[in-house]
PDB file of C-alpha atoms and ligand atoms in Angstrom:
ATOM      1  CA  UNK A  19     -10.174  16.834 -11.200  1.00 94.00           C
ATOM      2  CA  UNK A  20      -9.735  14.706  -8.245  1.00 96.00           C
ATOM      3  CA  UNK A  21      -6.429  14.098  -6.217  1.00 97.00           C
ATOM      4  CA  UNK A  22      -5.431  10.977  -3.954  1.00 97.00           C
ATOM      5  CA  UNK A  23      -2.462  10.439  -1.714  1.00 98.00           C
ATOM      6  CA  UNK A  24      -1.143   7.187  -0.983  1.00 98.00           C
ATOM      7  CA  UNK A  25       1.019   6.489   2.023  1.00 98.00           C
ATOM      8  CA  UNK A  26       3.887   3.083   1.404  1.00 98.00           C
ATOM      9  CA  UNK A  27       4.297   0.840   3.822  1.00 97.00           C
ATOM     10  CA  UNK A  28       3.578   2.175   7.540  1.00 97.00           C
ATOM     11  CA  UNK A  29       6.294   0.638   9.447  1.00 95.00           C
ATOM     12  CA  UNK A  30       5.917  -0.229  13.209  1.00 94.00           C
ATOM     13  CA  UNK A  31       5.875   3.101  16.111  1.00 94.00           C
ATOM     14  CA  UNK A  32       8.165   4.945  13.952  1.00 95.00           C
ATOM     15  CA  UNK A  33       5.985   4.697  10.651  1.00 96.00           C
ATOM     16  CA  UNK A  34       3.047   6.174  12.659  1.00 95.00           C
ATOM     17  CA  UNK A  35       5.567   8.953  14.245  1.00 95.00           C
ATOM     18  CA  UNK A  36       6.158   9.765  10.547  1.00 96.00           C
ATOM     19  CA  UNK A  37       2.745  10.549   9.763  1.00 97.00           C
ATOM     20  CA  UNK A  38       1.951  12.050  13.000  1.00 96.00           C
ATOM     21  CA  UNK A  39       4.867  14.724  11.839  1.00 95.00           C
ATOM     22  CA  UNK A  40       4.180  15.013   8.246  1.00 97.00           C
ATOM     23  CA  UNK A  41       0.686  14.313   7.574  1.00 97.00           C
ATOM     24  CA  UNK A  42      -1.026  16.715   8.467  1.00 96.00           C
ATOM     25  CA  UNK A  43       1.039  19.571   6.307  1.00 96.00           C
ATOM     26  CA  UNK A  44       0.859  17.251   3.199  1.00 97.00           C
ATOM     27  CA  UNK A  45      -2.907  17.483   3.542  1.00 97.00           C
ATOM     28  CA  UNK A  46      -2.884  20.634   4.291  1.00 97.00           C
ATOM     29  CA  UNK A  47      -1.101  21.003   1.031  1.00 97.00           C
ATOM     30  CA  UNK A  48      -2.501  18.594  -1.602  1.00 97.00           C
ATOM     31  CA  UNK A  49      -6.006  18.852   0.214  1.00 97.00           C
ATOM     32  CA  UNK A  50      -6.587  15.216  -1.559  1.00 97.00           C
ATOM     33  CA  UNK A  51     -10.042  13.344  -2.056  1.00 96.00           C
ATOM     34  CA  UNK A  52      -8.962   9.869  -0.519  1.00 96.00           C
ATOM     35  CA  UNK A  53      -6.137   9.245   1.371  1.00 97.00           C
ATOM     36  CA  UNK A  54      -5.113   4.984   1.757  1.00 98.00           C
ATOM     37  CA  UNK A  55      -2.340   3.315   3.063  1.00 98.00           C
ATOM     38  CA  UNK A  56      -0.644   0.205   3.657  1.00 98.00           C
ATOM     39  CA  UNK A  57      -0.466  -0.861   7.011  1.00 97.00           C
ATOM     40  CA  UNK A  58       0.827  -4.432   6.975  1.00 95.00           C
ATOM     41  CA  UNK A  59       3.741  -4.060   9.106  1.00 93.00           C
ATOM     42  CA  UNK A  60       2.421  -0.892  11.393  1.00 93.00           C
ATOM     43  CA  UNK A  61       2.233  -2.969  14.509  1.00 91.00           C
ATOM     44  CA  UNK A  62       5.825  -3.330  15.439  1.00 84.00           C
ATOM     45  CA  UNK A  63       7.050  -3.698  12.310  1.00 79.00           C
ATOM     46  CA  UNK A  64       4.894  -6.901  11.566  1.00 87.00           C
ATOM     47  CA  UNK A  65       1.057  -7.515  10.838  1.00 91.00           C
ATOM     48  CA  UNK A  66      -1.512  -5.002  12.228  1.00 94.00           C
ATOM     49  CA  UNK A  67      -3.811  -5.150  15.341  1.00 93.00           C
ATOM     50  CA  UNK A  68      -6.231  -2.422  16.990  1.00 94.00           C
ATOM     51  CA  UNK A  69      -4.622  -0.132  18.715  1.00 94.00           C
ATOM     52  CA  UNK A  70      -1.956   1.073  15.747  1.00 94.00           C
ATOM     53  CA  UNK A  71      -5.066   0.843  13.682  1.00 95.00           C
ATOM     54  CA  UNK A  72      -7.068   2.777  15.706  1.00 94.00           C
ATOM     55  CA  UNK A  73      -4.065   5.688  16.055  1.00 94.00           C
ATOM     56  CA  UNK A  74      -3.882   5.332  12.107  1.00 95.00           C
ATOM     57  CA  UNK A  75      -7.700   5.723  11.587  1.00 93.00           C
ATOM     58  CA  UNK A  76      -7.152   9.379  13.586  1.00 93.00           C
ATOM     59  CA  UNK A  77      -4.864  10.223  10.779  1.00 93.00           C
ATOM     60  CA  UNK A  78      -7.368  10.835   8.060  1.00 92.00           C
ATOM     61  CA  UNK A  79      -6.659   7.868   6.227  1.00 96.00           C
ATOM     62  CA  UNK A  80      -9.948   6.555   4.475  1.00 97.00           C
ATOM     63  CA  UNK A  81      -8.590   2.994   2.991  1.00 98.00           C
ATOM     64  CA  UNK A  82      -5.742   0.682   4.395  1.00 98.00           C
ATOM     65  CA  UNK A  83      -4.172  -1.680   2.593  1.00 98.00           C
ATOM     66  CA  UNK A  84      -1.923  -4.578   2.807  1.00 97.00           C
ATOM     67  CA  UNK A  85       0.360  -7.471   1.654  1.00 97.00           C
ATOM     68  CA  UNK A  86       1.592 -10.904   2.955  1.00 95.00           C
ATOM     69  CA  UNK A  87       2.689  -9.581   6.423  1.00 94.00           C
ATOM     70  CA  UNK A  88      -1.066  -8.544   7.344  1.00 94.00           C
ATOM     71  CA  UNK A  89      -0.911 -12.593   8.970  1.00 94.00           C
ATOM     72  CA  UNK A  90       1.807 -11.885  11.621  1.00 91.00           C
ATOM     73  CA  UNK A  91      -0.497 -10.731  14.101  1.00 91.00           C
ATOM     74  CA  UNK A  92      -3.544 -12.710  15.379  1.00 93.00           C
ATOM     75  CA  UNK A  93      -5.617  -9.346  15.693  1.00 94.00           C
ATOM     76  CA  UNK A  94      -5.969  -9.161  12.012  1.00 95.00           C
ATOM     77  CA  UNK A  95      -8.002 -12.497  11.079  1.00 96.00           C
ATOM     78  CA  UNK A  96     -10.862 -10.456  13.414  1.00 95.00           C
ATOM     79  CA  UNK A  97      -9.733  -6.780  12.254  1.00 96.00           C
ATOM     80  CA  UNK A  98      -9.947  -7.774   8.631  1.00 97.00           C
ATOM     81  CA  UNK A  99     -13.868  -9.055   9.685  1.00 95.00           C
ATOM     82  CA  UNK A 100     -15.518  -6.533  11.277  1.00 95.00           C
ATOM     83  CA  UNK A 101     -13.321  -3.321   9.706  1.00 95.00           C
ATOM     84  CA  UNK A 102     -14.540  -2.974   6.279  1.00 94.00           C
ATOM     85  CA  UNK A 103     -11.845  -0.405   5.273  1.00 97.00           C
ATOM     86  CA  UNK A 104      -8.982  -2.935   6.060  1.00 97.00           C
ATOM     87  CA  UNK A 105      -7.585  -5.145   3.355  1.00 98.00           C
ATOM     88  CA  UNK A 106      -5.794  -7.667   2.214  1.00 98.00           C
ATOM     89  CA  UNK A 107      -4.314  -9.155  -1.024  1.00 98.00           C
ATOM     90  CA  UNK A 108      -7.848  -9.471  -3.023  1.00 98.00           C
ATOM     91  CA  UNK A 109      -5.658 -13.016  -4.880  1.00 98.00           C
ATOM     92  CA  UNK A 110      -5.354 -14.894  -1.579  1.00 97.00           C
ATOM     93  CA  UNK A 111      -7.776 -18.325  -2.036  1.00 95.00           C
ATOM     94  CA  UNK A 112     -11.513 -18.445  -1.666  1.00 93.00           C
ATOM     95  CA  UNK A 113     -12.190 -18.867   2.100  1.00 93.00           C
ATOM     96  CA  UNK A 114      -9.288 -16.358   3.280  1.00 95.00           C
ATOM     97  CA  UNK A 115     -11.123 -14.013   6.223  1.00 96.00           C
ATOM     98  CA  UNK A 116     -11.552 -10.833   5.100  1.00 97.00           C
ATOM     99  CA  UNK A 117     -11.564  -8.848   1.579  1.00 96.00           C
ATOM    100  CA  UNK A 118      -9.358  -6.986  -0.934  1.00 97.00           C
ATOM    101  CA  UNK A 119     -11.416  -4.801  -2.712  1.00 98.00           C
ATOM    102  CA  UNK A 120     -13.075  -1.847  -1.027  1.00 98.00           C
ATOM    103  CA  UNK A 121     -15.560   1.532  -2.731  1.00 97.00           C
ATOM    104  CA  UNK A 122     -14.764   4.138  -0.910  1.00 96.00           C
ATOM    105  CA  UNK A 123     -17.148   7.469  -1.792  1.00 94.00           C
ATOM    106  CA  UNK A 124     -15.260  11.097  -1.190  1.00 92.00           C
ATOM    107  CA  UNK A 125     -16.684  13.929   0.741  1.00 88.00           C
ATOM    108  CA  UNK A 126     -17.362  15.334  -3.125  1.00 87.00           C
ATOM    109  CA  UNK A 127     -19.704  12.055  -3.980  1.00 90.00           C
ATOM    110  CA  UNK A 128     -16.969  10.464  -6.280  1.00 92.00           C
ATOM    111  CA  UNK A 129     -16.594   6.539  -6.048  1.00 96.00           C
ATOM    112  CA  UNK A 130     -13.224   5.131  -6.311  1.00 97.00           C
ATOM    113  CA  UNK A 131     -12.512   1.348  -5.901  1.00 98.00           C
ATOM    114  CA  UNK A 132      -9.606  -0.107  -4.235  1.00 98.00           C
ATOM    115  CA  UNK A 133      -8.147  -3.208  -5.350  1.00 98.00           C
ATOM    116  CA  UNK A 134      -4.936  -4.856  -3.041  1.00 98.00           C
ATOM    117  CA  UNK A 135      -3.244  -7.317  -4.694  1.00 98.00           C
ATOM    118  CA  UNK A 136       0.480  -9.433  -4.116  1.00 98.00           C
ATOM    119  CA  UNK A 137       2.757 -10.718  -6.219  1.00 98.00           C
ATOM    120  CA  UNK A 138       4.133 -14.186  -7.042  1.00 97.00           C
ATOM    121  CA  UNK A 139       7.837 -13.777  -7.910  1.00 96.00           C
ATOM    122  CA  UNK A 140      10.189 -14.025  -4.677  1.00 95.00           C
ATOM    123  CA  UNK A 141       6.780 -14.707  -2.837  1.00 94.00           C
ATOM    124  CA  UNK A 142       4.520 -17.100  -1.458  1.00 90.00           C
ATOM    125  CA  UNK A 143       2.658 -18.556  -4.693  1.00 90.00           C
ATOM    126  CA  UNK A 144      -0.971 -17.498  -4.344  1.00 95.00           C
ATOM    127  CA  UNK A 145      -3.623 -17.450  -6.770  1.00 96.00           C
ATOM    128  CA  UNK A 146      -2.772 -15.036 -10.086  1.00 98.00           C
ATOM    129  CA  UNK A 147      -2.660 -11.349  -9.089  1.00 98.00           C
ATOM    130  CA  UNK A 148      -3.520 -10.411 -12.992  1.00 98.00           C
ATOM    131  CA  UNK A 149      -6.459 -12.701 -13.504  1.00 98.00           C
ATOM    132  CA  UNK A 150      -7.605 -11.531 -10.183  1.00 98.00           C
ATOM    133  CA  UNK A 151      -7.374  -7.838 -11.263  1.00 98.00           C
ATOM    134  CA  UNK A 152      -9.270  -8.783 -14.271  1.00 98.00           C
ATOM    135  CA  UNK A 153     -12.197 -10.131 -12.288  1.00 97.00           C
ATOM    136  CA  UNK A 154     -12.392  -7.613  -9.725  1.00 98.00           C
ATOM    137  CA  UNK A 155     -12.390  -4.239 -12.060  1.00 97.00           C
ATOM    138  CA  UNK A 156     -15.256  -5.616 -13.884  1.00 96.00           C
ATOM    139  CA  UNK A 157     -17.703  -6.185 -10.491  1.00 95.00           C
ATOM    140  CA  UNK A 158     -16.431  -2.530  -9.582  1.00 96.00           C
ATOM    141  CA  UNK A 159     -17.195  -0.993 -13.445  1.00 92.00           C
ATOM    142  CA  UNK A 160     -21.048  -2.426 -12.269  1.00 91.00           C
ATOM    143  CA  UNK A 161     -20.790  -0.741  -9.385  1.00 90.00           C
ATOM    144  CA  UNK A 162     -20.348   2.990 -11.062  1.00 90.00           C
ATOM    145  CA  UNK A 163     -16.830   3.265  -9.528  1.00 96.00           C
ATOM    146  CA  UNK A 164     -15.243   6.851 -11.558  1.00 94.00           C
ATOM    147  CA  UNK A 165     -11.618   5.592 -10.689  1.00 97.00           C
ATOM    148  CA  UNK A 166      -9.891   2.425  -9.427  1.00 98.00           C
ATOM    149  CA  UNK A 167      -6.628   2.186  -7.384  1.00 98.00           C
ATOM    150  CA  UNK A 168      -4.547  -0.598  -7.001  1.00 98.00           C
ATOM    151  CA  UNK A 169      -2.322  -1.282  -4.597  1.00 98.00           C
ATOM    152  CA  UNK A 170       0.492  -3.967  -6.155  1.00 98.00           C
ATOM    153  CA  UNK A 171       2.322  -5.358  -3.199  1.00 98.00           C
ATOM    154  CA  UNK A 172       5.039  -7.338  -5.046  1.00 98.00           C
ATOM    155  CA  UNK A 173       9.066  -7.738  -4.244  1.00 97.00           C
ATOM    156  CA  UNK A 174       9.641  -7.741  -8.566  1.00 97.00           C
ATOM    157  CA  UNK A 175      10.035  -4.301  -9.849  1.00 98.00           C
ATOM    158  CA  UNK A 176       8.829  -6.621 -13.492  1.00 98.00           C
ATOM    159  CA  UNK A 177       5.912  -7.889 -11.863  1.00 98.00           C
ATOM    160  CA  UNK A 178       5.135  -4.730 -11.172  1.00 98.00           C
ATOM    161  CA  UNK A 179       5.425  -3.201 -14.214  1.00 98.00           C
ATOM    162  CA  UNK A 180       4.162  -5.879 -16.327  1.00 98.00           C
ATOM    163  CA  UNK A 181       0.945  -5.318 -14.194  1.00 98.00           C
ATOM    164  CA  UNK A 182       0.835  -1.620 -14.932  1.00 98.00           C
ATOM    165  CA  UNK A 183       0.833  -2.199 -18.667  1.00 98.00           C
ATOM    166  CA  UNK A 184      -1.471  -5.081 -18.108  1.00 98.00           C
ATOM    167  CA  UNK A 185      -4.110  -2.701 -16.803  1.00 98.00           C
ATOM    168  CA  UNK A 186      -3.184   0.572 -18.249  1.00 98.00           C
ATOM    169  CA  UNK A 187      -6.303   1.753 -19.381  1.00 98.00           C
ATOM    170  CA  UNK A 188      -8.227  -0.057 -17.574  1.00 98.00           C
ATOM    171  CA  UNK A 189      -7.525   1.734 -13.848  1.00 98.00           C
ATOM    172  CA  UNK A 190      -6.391   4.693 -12.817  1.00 98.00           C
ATOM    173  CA  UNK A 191      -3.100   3.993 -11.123  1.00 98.00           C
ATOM    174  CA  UNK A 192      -1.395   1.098 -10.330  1.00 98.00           C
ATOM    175  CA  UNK A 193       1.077   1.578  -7.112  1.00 98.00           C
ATOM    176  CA  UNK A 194       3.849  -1.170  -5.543  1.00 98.00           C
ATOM    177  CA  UNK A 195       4.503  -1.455  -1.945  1.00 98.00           C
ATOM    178  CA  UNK A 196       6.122  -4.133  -0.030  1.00 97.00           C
ATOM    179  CA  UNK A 197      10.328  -3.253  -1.101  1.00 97.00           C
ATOM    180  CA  UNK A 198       9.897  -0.375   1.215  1.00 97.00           C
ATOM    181  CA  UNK A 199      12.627   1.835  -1.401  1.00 97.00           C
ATOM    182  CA  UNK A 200      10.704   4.438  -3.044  1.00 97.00           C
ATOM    183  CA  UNK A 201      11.882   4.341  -6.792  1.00 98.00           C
ATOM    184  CA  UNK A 202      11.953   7.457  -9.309  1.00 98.00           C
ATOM    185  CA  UNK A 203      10.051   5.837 -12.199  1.00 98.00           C
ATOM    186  CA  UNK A 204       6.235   7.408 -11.615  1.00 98.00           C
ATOM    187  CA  UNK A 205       4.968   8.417 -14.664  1.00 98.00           C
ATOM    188  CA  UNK A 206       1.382   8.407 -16.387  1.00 98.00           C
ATOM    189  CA  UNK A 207       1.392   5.300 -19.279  1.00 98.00           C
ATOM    190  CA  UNK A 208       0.085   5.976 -22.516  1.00 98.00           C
ATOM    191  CA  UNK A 209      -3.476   4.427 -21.827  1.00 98.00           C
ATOM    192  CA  UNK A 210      -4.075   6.854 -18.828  1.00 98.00           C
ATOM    193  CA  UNK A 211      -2.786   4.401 -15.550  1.00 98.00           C
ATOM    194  CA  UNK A 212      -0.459   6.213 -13.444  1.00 98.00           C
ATOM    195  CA  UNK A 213       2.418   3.987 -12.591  1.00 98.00           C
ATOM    196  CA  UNK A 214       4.820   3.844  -9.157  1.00 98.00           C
ATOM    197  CA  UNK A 215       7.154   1.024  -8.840  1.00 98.00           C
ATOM    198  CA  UNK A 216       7.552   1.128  -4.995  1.00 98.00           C
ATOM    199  CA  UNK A 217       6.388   3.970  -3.071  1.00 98.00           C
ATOM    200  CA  UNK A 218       8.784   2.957  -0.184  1.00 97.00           C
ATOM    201  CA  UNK A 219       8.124   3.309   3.548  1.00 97.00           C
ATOM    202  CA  UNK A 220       6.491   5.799   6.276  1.00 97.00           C
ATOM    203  CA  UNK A 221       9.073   4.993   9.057  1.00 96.00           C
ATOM    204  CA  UNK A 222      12.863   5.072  10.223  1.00 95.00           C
ATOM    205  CA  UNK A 223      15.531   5.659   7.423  1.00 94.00           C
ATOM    206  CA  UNK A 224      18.014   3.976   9.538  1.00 91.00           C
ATOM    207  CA  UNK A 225      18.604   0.390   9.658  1.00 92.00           C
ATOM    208  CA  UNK A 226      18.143  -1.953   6.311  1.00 93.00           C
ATOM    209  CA  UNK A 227      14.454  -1.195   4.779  1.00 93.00           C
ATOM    210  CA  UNK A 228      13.094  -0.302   8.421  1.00 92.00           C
ATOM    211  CA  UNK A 229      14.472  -2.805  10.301  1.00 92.00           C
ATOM    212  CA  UNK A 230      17.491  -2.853  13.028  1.00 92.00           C
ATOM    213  CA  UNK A 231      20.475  -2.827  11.223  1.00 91.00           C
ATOM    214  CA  UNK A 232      22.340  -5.631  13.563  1.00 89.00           C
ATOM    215  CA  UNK A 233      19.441  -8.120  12.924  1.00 89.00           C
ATOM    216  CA  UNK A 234      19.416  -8.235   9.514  1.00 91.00           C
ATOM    217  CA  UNK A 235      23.284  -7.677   9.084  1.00 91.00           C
ATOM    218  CA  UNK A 236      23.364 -10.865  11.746  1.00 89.00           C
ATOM    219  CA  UNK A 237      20.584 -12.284   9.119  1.00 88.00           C
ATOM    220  CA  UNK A 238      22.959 -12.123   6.081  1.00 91.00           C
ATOM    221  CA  UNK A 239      25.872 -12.998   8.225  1.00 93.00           C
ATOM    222  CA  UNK A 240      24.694 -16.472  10.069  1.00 89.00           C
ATOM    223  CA  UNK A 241      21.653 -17.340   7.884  1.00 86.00           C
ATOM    224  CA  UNK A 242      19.847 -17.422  11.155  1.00 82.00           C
ATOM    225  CA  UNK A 243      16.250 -16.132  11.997  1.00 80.00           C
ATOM    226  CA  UNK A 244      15.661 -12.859  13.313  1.00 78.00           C
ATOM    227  CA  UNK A 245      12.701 -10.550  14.476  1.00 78.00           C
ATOM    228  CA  UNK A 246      11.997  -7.800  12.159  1.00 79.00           C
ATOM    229  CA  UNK A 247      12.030  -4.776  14.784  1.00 87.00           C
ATOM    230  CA  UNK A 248      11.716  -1.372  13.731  1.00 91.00           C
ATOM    231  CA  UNK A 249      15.126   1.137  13.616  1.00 92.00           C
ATOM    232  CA  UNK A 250      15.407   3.782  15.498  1.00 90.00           C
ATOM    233  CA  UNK A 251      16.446   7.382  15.064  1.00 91.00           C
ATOM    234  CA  UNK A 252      14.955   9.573  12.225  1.00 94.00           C
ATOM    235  CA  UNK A 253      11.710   8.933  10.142  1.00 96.00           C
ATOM    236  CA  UNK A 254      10.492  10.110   6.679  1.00 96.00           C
ATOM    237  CA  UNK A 255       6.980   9.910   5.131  1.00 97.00           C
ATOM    238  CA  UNK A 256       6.881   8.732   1.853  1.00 98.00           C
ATOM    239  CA  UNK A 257       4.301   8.103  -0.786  1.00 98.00           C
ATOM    240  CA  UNK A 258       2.751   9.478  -3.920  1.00 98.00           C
ATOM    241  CA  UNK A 259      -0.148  11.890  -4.836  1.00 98.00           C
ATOM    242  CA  UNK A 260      -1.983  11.384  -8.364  1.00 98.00           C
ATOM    243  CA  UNK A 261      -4.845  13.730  -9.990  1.00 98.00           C
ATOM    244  CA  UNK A 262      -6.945  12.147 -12.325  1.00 98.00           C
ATOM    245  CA  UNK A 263      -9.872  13.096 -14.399  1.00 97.00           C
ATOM    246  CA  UNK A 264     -12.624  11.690 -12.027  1.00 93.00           C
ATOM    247  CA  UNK A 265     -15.390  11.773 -15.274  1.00 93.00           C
ATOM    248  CA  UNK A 266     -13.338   9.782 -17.313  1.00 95.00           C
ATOM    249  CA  UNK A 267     -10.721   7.750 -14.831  1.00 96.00           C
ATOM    250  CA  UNK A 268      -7.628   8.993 -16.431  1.00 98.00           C
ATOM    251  CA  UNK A 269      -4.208   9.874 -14.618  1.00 98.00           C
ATOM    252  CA  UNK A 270      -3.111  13.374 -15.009  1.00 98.00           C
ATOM    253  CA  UNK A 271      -0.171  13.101 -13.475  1.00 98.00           C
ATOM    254  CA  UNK A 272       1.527  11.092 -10.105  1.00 98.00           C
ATOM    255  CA  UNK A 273       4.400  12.915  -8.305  1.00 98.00           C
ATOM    256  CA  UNK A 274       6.469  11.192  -5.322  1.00 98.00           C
ATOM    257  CA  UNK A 275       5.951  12.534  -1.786  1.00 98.00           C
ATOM    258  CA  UNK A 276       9.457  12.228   0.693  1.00 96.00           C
ATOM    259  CA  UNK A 277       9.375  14.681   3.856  1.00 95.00           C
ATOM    260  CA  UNK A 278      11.206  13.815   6.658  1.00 93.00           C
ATOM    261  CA  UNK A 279      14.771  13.332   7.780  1.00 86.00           C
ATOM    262  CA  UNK A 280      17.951  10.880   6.470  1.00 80.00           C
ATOM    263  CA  UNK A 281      19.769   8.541   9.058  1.00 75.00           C
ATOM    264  CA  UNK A 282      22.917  10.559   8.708  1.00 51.00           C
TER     265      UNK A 282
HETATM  266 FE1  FE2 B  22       5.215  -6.937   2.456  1.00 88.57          FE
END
């Protein structure tokens, strides 16, 4: 058996604050294989650049991954160049710096692919995120990979979940990010794929998904824009952690990870 913990969406100071409190007794306790997460909005709440990554890469995290924020900040067009562990949405068009598909081999010798993709509903339309997952498990099946990850960052809990079926059978877990709400619906599908709708947000459980309450309130309010700044006050890290059968691929089962503290 072979375990892996994935960490939702890393928001800004507080997101990293969150792991530097909780991470290290979750791996302490799940002692898992490969640890990724998705960093798309860990510097300041939007994009990523070095220094949060280079914090983050002193947290025992071996992949992260990322969605349609990991443009906000300049830094990443070189980051995603020149660090080979960084990601983005494999289904952005040909010519797109960097990649979304990444082998990373444990400390036991097993090889598990990563695949990032994004979704298309309530999203920038960019190319298809199933046709792209087709493509991209077959180059890492010739590459000996024992397990495959994906990380589904998509706003459409049925995007989502049509993807999971899509590829049940075919990966070993399919995960959303991006809504930053962790949902209650992991569960292992009949072909073997574990399954997580959303598994929400490392960072402040005030404010409206992460953000200062009064911008996005104002947001709603007067239509006009607004800078997505991290809350303040408490933080939770939150996640999931799936065994799998590393000789055959197969989920064994996923269970949701939530330590930290409530706004109040
Ligand atoms: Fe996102």
């Amino acid at each position: 058996m072979a375990r892996l913990l994935f960490l939702g969406d890393v928001m800004g100071r507080p997101g990293r604050r969150a792991l530097k409190a909780h991470l290290p007794e979750i791996l302490a306790e799940f002692s898992p294989d490969l640890v990724v997460a998705n960093v798309e909005n860990a510097a300041g709440g939007a994009g990523i650049s070095a220094r949060p990554l280079n914090e983050l890469k002193g947290f025992a995290i071996d992949v992260f991954t990322s969605g349609n924020h990991i443009w906000d900040n300049r830094e990443a067009y070189s980051l995603l160049e020149t660090e080979p562990y960084l990601l983005r949405p494999t289904n952005y068009p040909p010519g797109v710096p960097g990649r979304g598909v990444v082998v990373h081999a444990t400390a036991g010798g097993v090889k598990i692919g990563v695949i990032n993709l994004q979704g298309r509903v309530f999203m920038r339309e960019i190319d298809c995120p199933f046709r792209a997952a087709d493509r991209k498990i077959e180059t890492l099946k010739d590459s000996g990979v024992s397990a495959i990850l994906v990380d589904f960052h998509a706003e459409a809990t049925s995007e989502k979940e049509a993807l999971g079926r899509y590829l049940d059978g075919r990966v070993t877990a399919v995960i959303g990010t991006h809504t930053h709400v962790q949902t209650a619906d992991g569960r292992v599908l009949p072909g073997g794929t574990a399954y997580l709708s959303d598994a929400g947000m490392c960072g402040p459980t005030g404010g409206v998904i992460g953000v200062k309450t009064e911008s996005v309130v104002g947001r709603f309010l007067n239509a006009l824009p607004f800078r997505a700044e991290p809350a303040e006050g408490p933080v939770a890290l939150r996640g999931c952690v799936v065994d799998f059968d590393e000789k055959t691929g197969r989920s064994l089962s996923i269970e949701t990870v939530d330590r930290g503290d409530a706004d109040g």
